[in-house]
C-alpha positions as a printed NumPy array, in Angstrom:
array([[  0.   ,   0.   ,   0.   ],
       [  1.479,   3.341,  -1.068],
       [ -0.223,   5.464,   1.578],
       [ -0.76 ,   3.857,   4.964],
       [ -3.949,   5.081,   6.669],
       [ -4.057,   6.196,  10.293],
       [ -6.972,   6.523,  12.691],
       [ -7.084,  10.231,  11.826],
       [ -6.503,  10.364,   8.056],
       [ -6.416,   8.371,   4.826],
       [ -6.59 ,   8.887,   1.076],
       [-10.077,   9.374,  -0.334],
       [-10.723,   9.562,  -4.084],
       [-14.11 ,  11.203,  -3.831],
       [-17.213,  11.745,  -1.73 ],
       [-20.459,  12.185,  -3.645],
       [-24.198,  11.582,  -3.747],
       [-25.645,   9.284,  -6.399],
       [-27.916,   6.331,  -7.044],
       [-26.621,   2.864,  -6.215],
       [-25.862,   1.238,  -9.549],
       [-25.82 ,  -2.439,  -8.617],
       [-26.895,  -5.072,  -6.132],
       [-29.992,  -5.417,  -3.983],
       [-30.089,  -1.65 ,  -3.307],
       [-30.052,  -0.737,  -7.009],
       [-31.54 ,   2.715,  -7.623],
       [-31.424,   3.905,  -3.997],
       [-29.927,   7.305,  -3.28 ],
       [-26.656,   6.781,  -1.415],
       [-23.751,   8.878,  -0.234],
       [-20.487,   7.345,  -1.481],
       [-17.053,   7.534,   0.134],
       [-14.535,   6.114,  -2.353],
       [-11.21 ,   4.917,  -0.953],
       [ -8.165,   5.177,  -3.189],
       [ -6.368,   1.845,  -3.403],
       [ -7.111,  -1.814,  -3.968],
       [ -4.757,  -4.74 ,  -3.46 ],
       [ -5.796,  -7.023,  -6.303],
       [ -5.206,  -4.666,  -9.276],
       [ -7.652,  -6.205, -11.749],
       [ -6.802,  -5.3  , -15.337],
       [-10.488,  -4.55 , -16.042],
       [-10.929,  -2.186, -13.079],
       [-12.208,   1.315, -13.801],
       [-11.697,   2.699, -10.275],
       [ -8.229,   4.199, -10.45 ],
       [ -8.938,   7.777,  -9.412],
       [ -6.109,   9.246,  -7.347],
       [ -7.112,  10.301,  -3.879],
       [ -6.117,  13.015,  -1.488],
       [ -5.313,  12.832,   2.179],
       [ -8.409,  13.63 ,   4.218],
       [ -8.846,  13.701,   7.967],
       [-11.744,  12.043,   9.735],
       [-13.164,  15.503,  10.483],
       [-12.931,  16.514,   6.801],
       [-14.699,  13.344,   5.694],
       [-17.446,  13.802,   8.276],
       [-17.868,  17.478,   7.318],
       [-18.327,  16.424,   3.674],
       [-20.804,  13.701,   4.7  ],
       [-22.841,  16.126,   6.808],
       [-22.918,  18.71 ,   4.023],
       [-24.047,  16.183,   1.396],
       [-26.643,  14.709,   3.728],
       [-28.   ,  18.212,   4.375],
       [-27.936,  19.465,   0.772],
       [-28.638,  16.277,  -1.235],
       [-30.109,  13.851,   1.304],
       [-31.646,  11.994,   2.723],
       [-29.518,   9.024,   1.661],
       [-30.516,   5.443,   2.418],
       [-26.901,   4.467,   3.161],
       [-23.344,   5.741,   3.245],
       [-21.546,   3.432,   0.838],
       [-17.919,   2.7  ,   1.68 ],
       [-16.439,   1.775,  -1.676],
       [-13.179,   1.814,  -3.538],
       [-10.698,   0.657,  -4.309],
       [-10.984,  -1.702,  -1.395],
       [-12.261,  -0.048,   1.791],
       [-11.098,  -2.891,   4.044],
       [ -7.469,  -1.939,   3.317],
       [ -8.253,   1.158,   5.389],
       [ -9.455,  -0.609,   8.544],
       [ -7.403,   1.659,  10.819],
       [ -9.388,   4.638,   9.5  ],
       [-12.574,   2.755,   8.685],
       [-13.464,   1.808,  12.256],
       [-13.359,   5.386,  13.632],
       [-15.236,   6.541,  10.519],
       [-17.917,   3.883,  11.035],
       [-18.33 ,   4.945,  14.67 ],
       [-18.691,   8.583,  13.593],
       [-21.251,   7.672,  10.915],
       [-23.258,   5.659,  13.446],
       [-23.228,   8.652,  15.847],
       [-24.969,  10.581,  13.038],
       [-27.537,   7.752,  12.749],
       [-26.374,   6.879,   9.236],
       [-26.539,   3.337,   7.863],
       [-23.383,   1.785,   6.393],
       [-23.246,  -0.088,   3.091],
       [-19.851,  -1.754,   2.622],
       [-18.732,  -2.593,  -0.912],
       [-15.852,  -5.074,  -0.783],
       [-14.199,  -7.885,  -2.708],
       [-14.365,  -9.924,   0.526],
       [-10.811, -11.213,   0.332],
       [ -9.66 ,  -9.536,   3.563],
       [-11.555, -11.737,   6.005],
       [-10.086, -10.41 ,   9.286],
       [-10.866,  -6.726,   8.534],
       [-14.286,  -7.803,   7.242],
       [-14.975,  -9.584,  10.52 ],
       [-13.974,  -6.461,  12.464],
       [-16.321,  -4.291,  10.386],
       [-19.376,  -6.574,  10.606],
       [-20.805,  -4.926,  13.755],
       [-20.9  ,  -1.535,  11.98 ],
       [-22.374,  -2.64 ,   8.636],
       [-26.067,  -2.557,   7.811],
       [-25.55 ,  -4.034,   4.345],
       [-22.563,  -5.644,   2.615],
       [-22.153,  -5.951,  -1.144],
       [-19.415,  -8.487,  -1.826],
       [-18.111,  -8.713,  -5.373],
       [-16.345, -11.911,  -6.256],
       [-13.587, -10.928,  -8.672],
       [-12.454, -13.154, -11.526],
       [ -8.724, -13.284, -12.087],
       [ -7.171, -10.841, -14.521],
       [ -5.722, -12.159, -17.771]])
């Protein structure tokens, strides 16, 4: 991992409001927090937007603003990249989101089983994409 997350900051590619484009929550308005990196580097991946270092407070300020101006959102989707690479940051973020009474939708490839297990108590919905190998 190029940029190691801390409990206070990590690299975020973007935070935005949109409709969920796949899965059982297809078409629902969600607030997306896109994490920068993934560890499996699929050749077909289209999520390679560079991120910027953001603090937990900056992320939460952006979430609050979007929820106020474009909400309500059914979930805050933690997506990527691979969010579970950011567990050190993800757990404090999840606690902060829960304090705001927001539901968490985790989008993951599911490969990182230990971080996934640690995030289960915070997640209201998990979308796990099984990834075919790259050729």
